[in-house]
Amino acid sequence: MAVEIREITQKFERIGAHSHIRGLGLDENLRAKDVADGLVGQKKAREAAGVIVQLIKAGKMAGRGILIAGPPGTGKTAIAVAISKELGKDIPFVQVSASEFYSTEMKKTEALIQAMRRAIGVRIKETRIVLEGEVVGLDYNMVPNPYNPTQKIPESATLTLATKDERRSFTVSGRLAMQFLYQGIEVGDVIMIDKETGRIVRLGKSEKAKKKYDLGDVETVEVPSGRIEKEREFTYVVTLHDLDEANARRGGIFSLFEPVSKEIDSEVREAVDEQVKKWVEEGRAELVPGVLFIDETHLMDIELFAFMNRAMESEMAPIIILASNRGFAKIRGTDIVSPHGIPLDLLDRLLIITTEPYTRDEIKKILEIRAEESKIDLTDEALEMLTDLGEKNSLRYAVQLLAPAYEFAKLKNSGKVEVEDVKRASELFVDVNQSSDYLRRWEEKMVAQ
């Protein structure tokens, strides 16, 4: 029976706000360079972060956390991402907003526990049951995003793998399909999937696909032989939350078809912790503390703060980085006013890094980097206008205008964004201050509380 192999002509690509960051951009003396590793300016904050990285590597951050404080748009998240990059590629990095803890599906403390355990890795060396082969078919079943109907997300996918001796098709869950999209897995890739955790590893491009599509400088590998499902000994990193979920399911076996569990019993976590400790003692595994970055920290309430204060003392705690753009504010759930809206007893346990507003030259350089990352070509005049808007309004506003300005340039069949494109975008999209003026002007027409 003939099997049709579809060529995927458009690769899913997502340019994140911090996808250009490679590290902190420091020299051997922990001095910040003007522009390096995707970061610009904020030298004092980056050097402080460099010291923290050294402390983490030396195991001297136990029981302590980090607070990055500064005005909006001054690179707090960028510095947190850079810290995780400096720690290594296998280091788990989990980014959440404090508002995410208030979910109707689970208790807020449960949401915090899951976030913390997703930020703790376990590097394991053992024999695993894996699915390994060349991707010869990959079809997504796309459905509207329930939280944003204008976007589509995969509900499931049909994956066909082949070795030199076998070919099999699998229907996989939306979670695994989303991993395929984010990693850019496509027909011709040789991949390996851990059946228990669902972790996907791209081994390279098959020699056959390399010759067919002439893909340039891409690592090529031989198509595996034998069965698709096999045992392999390899080293990999999973998170404690992955192990929690695997053990919470019936029989502790991961299934591609089961939904993600919501709340996990404490007994399951205790059993996982004991098992991990046993693996560490036997030399089969090692803990890899990652980074949990919590933005908008002031949205946490006194109960979450108290819970986190205690959790930081655990021997299985990640590096916790908090970010706040608040000054003196009430601690949520109390009438107590405290710096950054954080209890003083927790503040005492945090190393605090401050950020400052960017200078004009720094704003210009950041815009250049973001435009390059988004593959947007700017004329010098357009860059100057965006820099003016970033200095007058905000850096975030100027960055936000890059995409719509580029759309206007494409309408003219122009390869470059020009001044008139930026001007048109700025006339259609307002910044926070202009939006506030609009509200004041039409206040009587607006619906009041």
Tab-separated table of C-alpha atoms in Angstrom:
chain	number	residue	atom	x	y	z
A	1	MET	CA	0.000	0.000	0.000
A	2	ALA	CA	1.406	3.365	-1.035
A	3	VAL	CA	1.857	5.926	1.726
A	4	GLU	CA	1.625	9.590	0.800
A	5	ILE	CA	4.365	11.755	2.338
A	6	ARG	CA	3.345	15.399	2.463
A	7	GLU	CA	6.014	18.051	2.428
A	8	ILE	CA	5.379	20.702	5.076
A	9	THR	CA	6.186	23.937	3.293
A	10	GLN	CA	5.622	26.376	6.133
A	11	LYS	CA	7.428	25.935	9.407
A	12	PHE	CA	5.689	27.036	12.577
A	13	GLU	CA	7.777	29.866	13.977
A	14	ARG	CA	7.110	31.951	17.038
A	15	ILE	CA	9.265	34.968	17.794
A	16	GLY	CA	9.084	35.395	21.555
A	17	ALA	CA	9.716	38.628	23.394
A	18	HIS	CA	12.998	37.222	24.723
A	19	SER	CA	13.939	34.621	22.112
A	20	HIS	CA	17.041	36.648	21.197
A	21	ILE	CA	18.625	36.393	24.663
A	22	ARG	CA	21.658	34.105	24.915
A	23	GLY	CA	23.043	35.083	28.341
A	24	LEU	CA	23.970	38.002	30.589
A	25	GLY	CA	26.694	39.379	28.313
A	26	LEU	CA	29.487	39.522	30.928
A	27	ASP	CA	33.251	39.221	30.563
A	28	GLU	CA	35.494	36.936	32.652
A	29	ASN	CA	35.538	39.538	35.463
A	30	LEU	CA	31.718	39.674	35.569
A	31	ARG	CA	31.731	43.141	33.988
A	32	ALA	CA	28.770	43.821	31.702
A	33	LYS	CA	29.472	44.618	28.064
A	34	ASP	CA	27.510	47.438	26.438
A	35	VAL	CA	25.718	45.069	24.072
A	36	ALA	CA	26.145	41.306	24.315
A	37	ASP	CA	24.115	38.084	24.246
A	38	GLY	CA	20.987	40.021	23.244
A	39	LEU	CA	21.070	42.349	26.257
A	40	VAL	CA	21.579	46.113	26.181
A	41	GLY	CA	22.367	48.406	29.110
A	42	GLN	CA	21.263	47.595	32.681
A	43	LYS	CA	24.926	46.932	33.497
A	44	LYS	CA	24.547	47.079	37.268
A	45	ALA	CA	21.615	44.653	37.239
A	46	ARG	CA	23.374	42.254	34.840
A	47	GLU	CA	26.546	42.224	36.946
A	48	ALA	CA	24.498	41.513	40.063
A	49	ALA	CA	22.779	38.685	38.189
A	50	GLY	CA	26.218	37.352	37.208
A	51	VAL	CA	27.217	37.129	40.862
A	52	ILE	CA	23.967	35.282	41.591
A	53	VAL	CA	24.742	32.771	38.837
A	54	GLN	CA	28.093	32.076	40.488
A	55	LEU	CA	26.383	31.607	43.872
A	56	ILE	CA	23.857	29.209	42.350
A	57	LYS	CA	26.592	27.142	40.690
A	58	ALA	CA	28.472	27.009	44.006
A	59	GLY	CA	25.322	25.841	45.818
A	60	LYS	CA	25.150	28.932	48.040
A	61	MET	CA	21.613	30.132	47.240
A	62	ALA	CA	19.736	27.615	49.379
A	63	GLY	CA	16.851	29.156	51.305
A	64	ARG	CA	17.124	32.459	49.458
A	65	GLY	CA	15.423	34.030	46.471
A	66	ILE	CA	15.873	36.956	44.119
A	67	LEU	CA	13.763	40.052	43.501
A	68	ILE	CA	14.173	42.100	40.330
A	69	ALA	CA	12.499	45.460	40.909
A	70	GLY	CA	12.086	48.338	38.501
A	71	PRO	CA	9.691	50.313	36.291
A	72	PRO	CA	7.759	48.527	33.524
A	73	GLY	CA	9.756	47.778	30.397
A	74	THR	CA	13.216	47.886	31.969
A	75	GLY	CA	14.285	44.311	31.242
A	76	LYS	CA	13.305	42.422	34.399
A	77	THR	CA	12.068	39.354	32.545
A	78	ALA	CA	15.024	39.538	30.140
A	79	ILE	CA	17.478	39.328	33.040
A	80	ALA	CA	15.627	36.346	34.528
A	81	VAL	CA	15.756	34.546	31.170
A	82	ALA	CA	19.463	35.393	30.877
A	83	ILE	CA	20.154	33.886	34.315
A	84	SER	CA	18.589	30.595	33.217
A	85	LYS	CA	20.638	30.644	29.985
A	86	GLU	CA	23.845	31.116	31.977
A	87	LEU	CA	23.009	28.124	34.172
A	88	GLY	CA	22.924	25.727	31.209
A	89	LYS	CA	20.723	24.398	28.435
A	90	ASP	CA	19.250	21.587	30.558
A	91	ILE	CA	18.128	23.954	33.311
A	92	PRO	CA	14.321	24.123	33.574
A	93	PHE	CA	12.999	27.675	33.283
A	94	VAL	CA	9.371	28.252	34.268
A	95	GLN	CA	7.791	31.667	33.782
A	96	VAL	CA	4.415	32.450	35.324
A	97	SER	CA	2.411	35.495	36.296
A	98	ALA	CA	1.201	35.565	39.886
A	99	SER	CA	-2.384	35.862	38.613
A	100	GLU	CA	-2.082	32.316	37.189
A	101	PHE	CA	-2.136	30.894	40.708
A	102	TYR	CA	-5.781	31.902	41.077
A	103	SER	CA	-7.250	29.198	38.892
A	104	THR	CA	-10.766	27.820	39.205
A	105	GLU	CA	-9.430	24.347	38.402
A	106	MET	CA	-7.141	23.968	41.431
A	107	LYS	CA	-6.178	25.571	44.725
A	108	LYS	CA	-3.745	28.457	44.547
A	109	THR	CA	-1.187	26.650	46.691
A	110	GLU	CA	-1.450	23.611	44.404
A	111	ALA	CA	-0.777	25.839	41.378
A	112	LEU	CA	2.315	27.253	43.119
A	113	ILE	CA	3.568	23.769	44.055
A	114	GLN	CA	3.196	22.564	40.463
A	115	ALA	CA	5.062	25.611	39.156
A	116	MET	CA	7.901	25.014	41.621
A	117	ARG	CA	8.179	21.325	40.751
A	118	ARG	CA	8.180	22.085	37.015
A	119	ALA	CA	11.272	24.177	37.766
A	120	ILE	CA	13.211	21.296	39.354
A	121	GLY	CA	14.905	18.884	36.984
A	122	VAL	CA	16.164	15.366	37.531
A	123	ARG	CA	18.987	14.254	35.228
A	124	ILE	CA	18.560	10.524	34.848
A	125	LYS	CA	20.647	7.869	33.136
A	126	GLU	CA	18.728	4.691	32.521
A	127	THR	CA	17.150	2.375	30.014
A	128	ARG	CA	13.845	3.732	28.713
A	129	ILE	CA	11.153	2.534	26.353
A	130	VAL	CA	11.111	4.986	23.460
A	131	LEU	CA	9.556	5.486	20.044
A	132	GLU	CA	12.320	6.192	17.548
A	133	GLY	CA	12.176	6.715	13.813
A	134	GLU	CA	11.927	9.094	10.895
A	135	VAL	CA	8.827	11.292	10.709
A	136	VAL	CA	7.190	10.341	7.397
A	137	GLY	CA	3.778	11.778	8.201
A	138	LEU	CA	2.562	14.511	10.558
A	139	ASP	CA	-0.974	15.894	10.305
A	140	TYR	CA	-2.460	18.274	12.860
A	141	ASN	CA	-6.110	18.508	13.829
A	142	MET	CA	-6.379	22.249	14.454
A	143	VAL	CA	-9.249	23.752	16.477
A	144	PRO	CA	-9.991	27.311	17.694
A	145	ASN	CA	-8.209	28.241	20.910
A	146	PRO	CA	-10.920	28.218	23.641
A	147	TYR	CA	-9.297	31.289	25.211
A	148	ASN	CA	-8.729	33.127	21.913
A	149	PRO	CA	-10.990	31.989	19.040
A	150	THR	CA	-8.939	34.020	16.531
A	151	GLN	CA	-6.080	31.570	16.977
A	152	LYS	CA	-5.955	27.850	16.316
A	153	ILE	CA	-4.195	25.210	18.368
A	154	PRO	CA	-3.736	21.476	17.779
A	155	GLU	CA	-6.350	19.268	19.422
A	156	SER	CA	-4.447	16.161	18.361
A	157	ALA	CA	-2.103	14.980	15.638
A	158	THR	CA	-1.503	11.866	13.570
A	159	LEU	CA	2.168	10.930	13.623
A	160	THR	CA	3.696	8.301	11.335
A	161	LEU	CA	7.171	7.014	12.187
A	162	ALA	CA	9.289	4.687	10.118
A	163	THR	CA	12.519	2.771	10.526
A	164	LYS	CA	14.260	0.675	7.894
A	165	ASP	CA	12.137	-2.276	8.987
A	166	GLU	CA	8.829	-0.924	10.324
A	167	ARG	CA	6.235	1.828	9.881
A	168	ARG	CA	3.594	2.780	12.486
A	169	SER	CA	1.046	5.579	12.936
A	170	PHE	CA	0.002	7.106	16.263
A	171	THR	CA	-2.735	9.506	17.286
A	172	VAL	CA	-1.207	11.781	19.921
A	173	SER	CA	-2.678	14.303	22.354
A	174	GLY	CA	-2.821	18.062	21.856
A	175	ARG	CA	-0.075	18.564	24.429
A	176	LEU	CA	2.355	16.416	22.482
A	177	ALA	CA	1.231	17.991	19.196
A	178	MET	CA	2.011	21.420	20.635
A	179	GLN	CA	5.545	20.215	21.431
A	180	PHE	CA	5.943	19.178	17.785
A	181	LEU	CA	4.945	22.685	16.699
A	182	TYR	CA	7.207	24.536	19.118
A	183	GLN	CA	10.201	22.367	18.256
A	184	GLY	CA	9.526	22.666	14.530
A	185	ILE	CA	9.328	18.905	14.018
A	186	GLU	CA	8.568	18.124	10.373
A	187	VAL	CA	8.627	15.342	7.826
A	188	GLY	CA	12.184	14.060	7.376
A	189	ASP	CA	13.235	14.578	11.002
A	190	VAL	CA	14.516	11.607	12.995
A	191	ILE	CA	13.060	11.870	16.500
A	192	MET	CA	12.847	9.941	19.738
A	193	ILE	CA	9.878	10.106	22.146
A	194	ASP	CA	10.095	8.907	25.741
A	195	LYS	CA	6.873	6.929	26.214
A	196	GLU	CA	6.664	7.623	29.938
A	197	THR	CA	7.168	11.395	29.984
A	198	GLY	CA	6.359	12.334	26.392
A	199	ARG	CA	9.687	14.150	26.042
A	200	ILE	CA	10.680	14.667	22.406
A	201	VAL	CA	14.285	14.701	21.187
A	202	ARG	CA	15.143	15.648	17.597
A	203	LEU	CA	18.160	13.533	16.601
A	204	GLY	CA	18.642	15.197	13.206
A	205	LYS	CA	17.458	15.100	9.612
A	206	SER	CA	17.448	11.769	7.792
A	207	GLU	CA	19.976	11.381	4.996
A	208	LYS	CA	17.153	10.681	2.557
A	209	ALA	CA	15.377	13.970	3.402
A	210	LYS	CA	18.661	15.878	3.310
A	211	LYS	CA	19.242	14.873	-0.310
A	212	LYS	CA	15.632	15.496	-1.350
A	213	TYR	CA	15.215	18.983	0.067
A	214	ASP	CA	18.859	20.212	0.007
A	215	LEU	CA	18.490	21.726	3.475
A	216	GLY	CA	21.964	23.190	3.798
A	217	ASP	CA	23.912	23.040	7.061
A	218	VAL	CA	21.707	20.575	8.945
A	219	GLU	CA	22.961	17.617	10.969
A	220	THR	CA	22.052	14.402	9.178
A	221	VAL	CA	21.607	11.003	10.794
A	222	GLU	CA	20.968	7.520	9.522
A	223	VAL	CA	17.392	6.254	9.645
A	224	PRO	CA	17.173	3.817	12.595
A	225	SER	CA	16.752	0.110	11.940
A	226	GLY	CA	14.686	-2.464	13.790
A	227	ARG	CA	11.436	-1.805	15.638
A	228	ILE	CA	10.060	1.662	16.304
A	229	GLU	CA	9.352	0.868	19.960
A	230	LYS	CA	12.569	-0.149	21.654
A	231	GLU	CA	14.727	0.175	24.749
A	232	ARG	CA	17.440	2.805	24.758
A	233	GLU	CA	19.933	3.824	27.420
A	234	PHE	CA	20.422	7.550	27.517
A	235	THR	CA	20.723	10.556	29.790
A	236	TYR	CA	17.872	13.022	29.897
A	237	VAL	CA	16.265	15.591	32.162
A	238	VAL	CA	12.688	15.429	33.409
A	239	THR	CA	11.046	17.645	35.987
A	240	LEU	CA	9.634	16.573	39.317
A	241	HIS	CA	6.204	17.571	37.996
A	242	ASP	CA	6.643	15.180	35.041
A	243	LEU	CA	7.343	12.378	37.520
A	244	ASP	CA	4.408	13.474	39.697
A	245	GLU	CA	2.028	13.246	36.747
A	246	ALA	CA	3.420	9.930	35.561
A	247	ASN	CA	2.973	8.398	39.017
A	248	ALA	CA	-0.451	9.984	39.525
A	249	ARG	CA	-1.794	8.155	36.473
A	250	ARG	CA	-2.965	4.579	36.819
A	251	GLY	CA	0.022	2.306	37.143
A	252	GLY	CA	2.423	5.219	36.787
A	253	ILE	CA	2.545	4.799	32.984
A	254	PHE	CA	2.465	7.794	30.694
A	255	SER	CA	-0.136	7.664	27.945
A	256	LEU	CA	-0.224	9.880	24.882
A	257	PHE	CA	-4.012	9.804	25.039
A	258	GLU	CA	-4.713	10.712	28.691
A	259	PRO	CA	-5.446	14.313	29.691
A	260	VAL	CA	-3.168	16.194	32.057
A	261	SER	CA	-4.155	15.708	35.684
A	262	LYS	CA	-5.219	18.718	37.714
A	263	GLU	CA	-4.389	18.330	41.411
A	264	ILE	CA	-1.875	15.775	42.643
A	265	ASP	CA	-2.007	14.108	46.060
A	266	SER	CA	0.765	14.901	48.509
A	267	GLU	CA	1.342	11.153	48.940
A	268	VAL	CA	2.277	10.910	45.256
A	269	ARG	CA	4.789	13.740	45.601
A	270	GLU	CA	6.305	12.215	48.729
A	271	ALA	CA	6.735	8.910	46.912
A	272	VAL	CA	8.375	10.690	43.957
A	273	ASP	CA	10.741	12.577	46.291
A	274	GLU	CA	11.774	9.359	48.020
A	275	GLN	CA	12.352	7.650	44.686
A	276	VAL	CA	14.458	10.559	43.392
A	277	LYS	CA	16.545	10.564	46.587
A	278	LYS	CA	17.116	6.837	46.150
A	279	TRP	CA	18.239	7.364	42.538
A	280	VAL	CA	20.630	10.104	43.648
A	281	GLU	CA	22.120	7.891	46.374
A	282	GLU	CA	22.571	5.056	43.856
A	283	GLY	CA	24.306	7.398	41.424
A	284	ARG	CA	21.592	6.953	38.782
A	285	ALA	CA	20.401	10.570	38.878
A	286	GLU	CA	21.211	14.079	40.026
A	287	LEU	CA	19.012	17.023	40.896
A	288	VAL	CA	19.065	20.005	38.538
A	289	PRO	CA	17.518	22.995	40.338
A	290	GLY	CA	15.990	25.276	37.726
A	291	VAL	CA	14.501	28.761	37.774
A	292	LEU	CA	10.942	29.718	38.691
A	293	PHE	CA	10.272	33.269	37.546
A	294	ILE	CA	7.127	34.859	39.012
A	295	ASP	CA	6.110	38.134	37.391
A	296	GLU	CA	3.642	40.646	38.881
A	297	THR	CA	4.564	39.388	42.340
A	298	HIS	CA	2.329	41.944	44.088
A	299	LEU	CA	-0.705	39.926	42.921
A	300	MET	CA	0.208	37.116	45.324
A	301	ASP	CA	-1.667	37.174	48.630
A	302	ILE	CA	-0.405	36.709	52.179
A	303	GLU	CA	-1.195	32.974	52.139
A	304	LEU	CA	0.881	32.361	48.997
A	305	PHE	CA	3.740	34.449	50.369
A	306	ALA	CA	3.744	32.441	53.609
A	307	PHE	CA	3.625	29.176	51.681
A	308	MET	CA	6.506	30.201	49.412
A	309	ASN	CA	8.556	31.431	52.376
A	310	ARG	CA	8.437	27.948	53.837
A	311	ALA	CA	8.894	26.170	50.493
A	312	MET	CA	12.152	28.055	49.850
A	313	GLU	CA	13.706	26.158	52.777
A	314	SER	CA	13.037	22.778	51.164
A	315	GLU	CA	16.029	20.800	49.932
A	316	MET	CA	14.094	20.329	46.686
A	317	ALA	CA	13.415	23.986	45.918
A	318	PRO	CA	14.164	25.784	42.640
A	319	ILE	CA	15.799	29.175	42.312
A	320	ILE	CA	12.886	31.584	42.792
A	321	ILE	CA	13.064	34.934	41.002
A	322	LEU	CA	10.334	37.480	41.709
A	323	ALA	CA	9.693	40.594	39.631
A	324	SER	CA	7.820	43.713	40.688
A	325	ASN	CA	7.122	47.137	39.201
A	326	ARG	CA	5.271	48.327	42.295
A	327	GLY	CA	6.477	50.846	44.868
A	328	PHE	CA	4.902	50.804	48.321
A	329	ALA	CA	1.706	48.766	48.057
A	330	LYS	CA	-0.707	46.806	50.223
A	331	ILE	CA	0.066	43.143	50.697
A	332	ARG	CA	-2.884	41.413	49.079
A	333	GLY	CA	-5.274	40.047	51.678
A	334	THR	CA	-4.136	42.531	54.356
A	335	ASP	CA	-4.141	46.270	55.093
A	336	ILE	CA	-0.364	46.257	55.554
A	337	VAL	CA	1.657	48.490	53.210
A	338	SER	CA	5.072	47.111	52.308
A	339	PRO	CA	7.763	47.743	49.673
A	340	HIS	CA	6.703	46.109	46.391
A	341	GLY	CA	3.647	44.652	48.141
A	342	ILE	CA	5.834	41.844	49.557
A	343	PRO	CA	5.946	40.923	53.286
A	344	LEU	CA	9.067	42.157	55.056
A	345	ASP	CA	10.019	38.718	56.375
A	346	LEU	CA	10.189	37.454	52.790
A	347	LEU	CA	12.001	40.567	51.546
A	348	ASP	CA	14.701	39.906	54.123
A	349	ARG	CA	15.431	36.589	52.399
A	350	LEU	CA	15.726	38.035	48.901
A	351	LEU	CA	18.738	39.388	47.048
A	352	ILE	CA	17.287	42.505	45.392
A	353	ILE	CA	18.362	43.692	41.937
A	354	THR	CA	17.111	47.037	40.630
A	355	THR	CA	16.676	48.119	37.014
A	356	GLU	CA	16.521	51.648	35.606
A	357	PRO	CA	14.876	53.278	32.554
A	358	TYR	CA	16.819	52.892	29.309
A	359	THR	CA	18.694	55.775	27.691
A	360	ARG	CA	17.923	56.866	24.125
A	361	ASP	CA	20.917	55.013	22.687
A	362	GLU	CA	19.930	51.857	24.535
A	363	ILE	CA	16.344	52.102	23.267
A	364	LYS	CA	17.644	52.439	19.715
A	365	LYS	CA	19.911	49.409	20.059
A	366	ILE	CA	17.120	47.285	21.549
A	367	LEU	CA	14.844	48.197	18.658
A	368	GLU	CA	17.580	47.192	16.200
A	369	ILE	CA	17.970	43.813	17.913
A	370	ARG	CA	14.220	43.165	18.056
A	371	ALA	CA	13.791	44.136	14.400
A	372	GLU	CA	16.602	41.805	13.384
A	373	GLU	CA	15.138	38.970	15.456
A	374	SER	CA	11.743	39.502	13.773
A	375	LYS	CA	13.403	39.757	10.331
A	376	ILE	CA	12.162	43.324	9.856
A	377	ASP	CA	14.317	45.720	7.832
A	378	LEU	CA	14.116	49.382	8.937
A	379	THR	CA	15.314	52.532	7.233
A	380	ASP	CA	17.484	54.795	9.385
A	381	GLU	CA	14.705	57.388	9.506
A	382	ALA	CA	12.107	54.812	10.628
A	383	LEU	CA	14.465	53.591	13.347
A	384	GLU	CA	14.939	57.178	14.569
A	385	MET	CA	11.176	57.722	14.686
A	386	LEU	CA	10.630	54.511	16.636
A	387	THR	CA	13.404	55.565	19.015
A	388	ASP	CA	11.644	58.917	19.528
A	389	LEU	CA	8.405	57.091	20.341
A	390	GLY	CA	10.228	54.740	22.707
A	391	GLU	CA	11.830	57.659	24.525
A	392	LYS	CA	8.674	59.783	24.647
A	393	ASN	CA	6.109	57.053	25.331
A	394	SER	CA	7.656	53.708	26.239
A	395	LEU	CA	10.037	51.109	24.860
A	396	ARG	CA	7.288	48.500	24.816
A	397	TYR	CA	5.078	50.766	22.715
A	398	ALA	CA	7.847	51.261	20.156
A	399	VAL	CA	8.522	47.516	19.994
A	400	GLN	CA	4.795	46.834	19.571
A	401	LEU	CA	4.698	49.137	16.529
A	402	LEU	CA	7.330	47.091	14.656
A	403	ALA	CA	4.905	44.400	13.487
A	404	PRO	CA	2.044	46.648	12.248
A	405	ALA	CA	4.525	49.005	10.575
A	406	TYR	CA	5.996	46.026	8.749
A	407	GLU	CA	2.525	44.999	7.567
A	408	PHE	CA	2.028	48.461	6.058
A	409	ALA	CA	5.412	48.177	4.340
A	410	LYS	CA	4.407	44.845	2.802
A	411	LEU	CA	1.203	46.399	1.431
A	412	LYS	CA	3.423	48.699	-0.638
A	413	ASN	CA	5.549	45.728	-1.752
A	414	SER	CA	8.429	47.339	0.074
A	415	GLY	CA	11.149	45.347	1.739
A	416	LYS	CA	11.828	48.072	4.299
A	417	VAL	CA	9.777	49.823	6.964
A	418	GLU	CA	9.823	53.557	6.273
A	419	VAL	CA	8.810	56.633	8.275
A	420	GLU	CA	5.303	56.771	6.800
A	421	ASP	CA	4.718	53.142	7.849
A	422	VAL	CA	5.703	53.895	11.451
A	423	LYS	CA	3.622	57.076	11.409
A	424	ARG	CA	0.546	55.246	10.147
A	425	ALA	CA	0.954	52.541	12.796
A	426	SER	CA	1.352	55.130	15.576
A	427	GLU	CA	-1.817	56.907	14.439
A	428	LEU	CA	-3.858	53.699	14.611
A	429	PHE	CA	-2.422	52.232	17.815
A	430	VAL	CA	-2.160	54.370	20.935
A	431	ASP	CA	0.098	54.002	23.957
A	432	VAL	CA	-0.961	53.901	27.601
A	433	ASN	CA	-0.828	57.683	28.077
A	434	GLN	CA	-2.891	58.343	24.946
A	435	SER	CA	-5.361	55.690	26.076
A	436	SER	CA	-5.654	57.432	29.455
A	437	ASP	CA	-6.303	60.781	27.733
A	438	TYR	CA	-8.992	59.084	25.657
A	439	LEU	CA	-10.689	57.760	28.795
A	440	ARG	CA	-10.652	61.171	30.436
A	441	ARG	CA	-12.093	62.818	27.325
A	442	TRP	CA	-14.945	60.331	27.036
A	443	GLU	CA	-15.311	59.492	30.710
A	444	GLU	CA	-18.990	60.435	30.815
A	445	LYS	CA	-19.733	58.088	27.906
A	446	MET	CA	-17.932	55.139	29.453
A	447	VAL	CA	-19.588	52.540	31.641
A	448	ALA	CA	-18.704	53.162	35.285
A	449	GLN	CA	-18.271	50.537	37.971
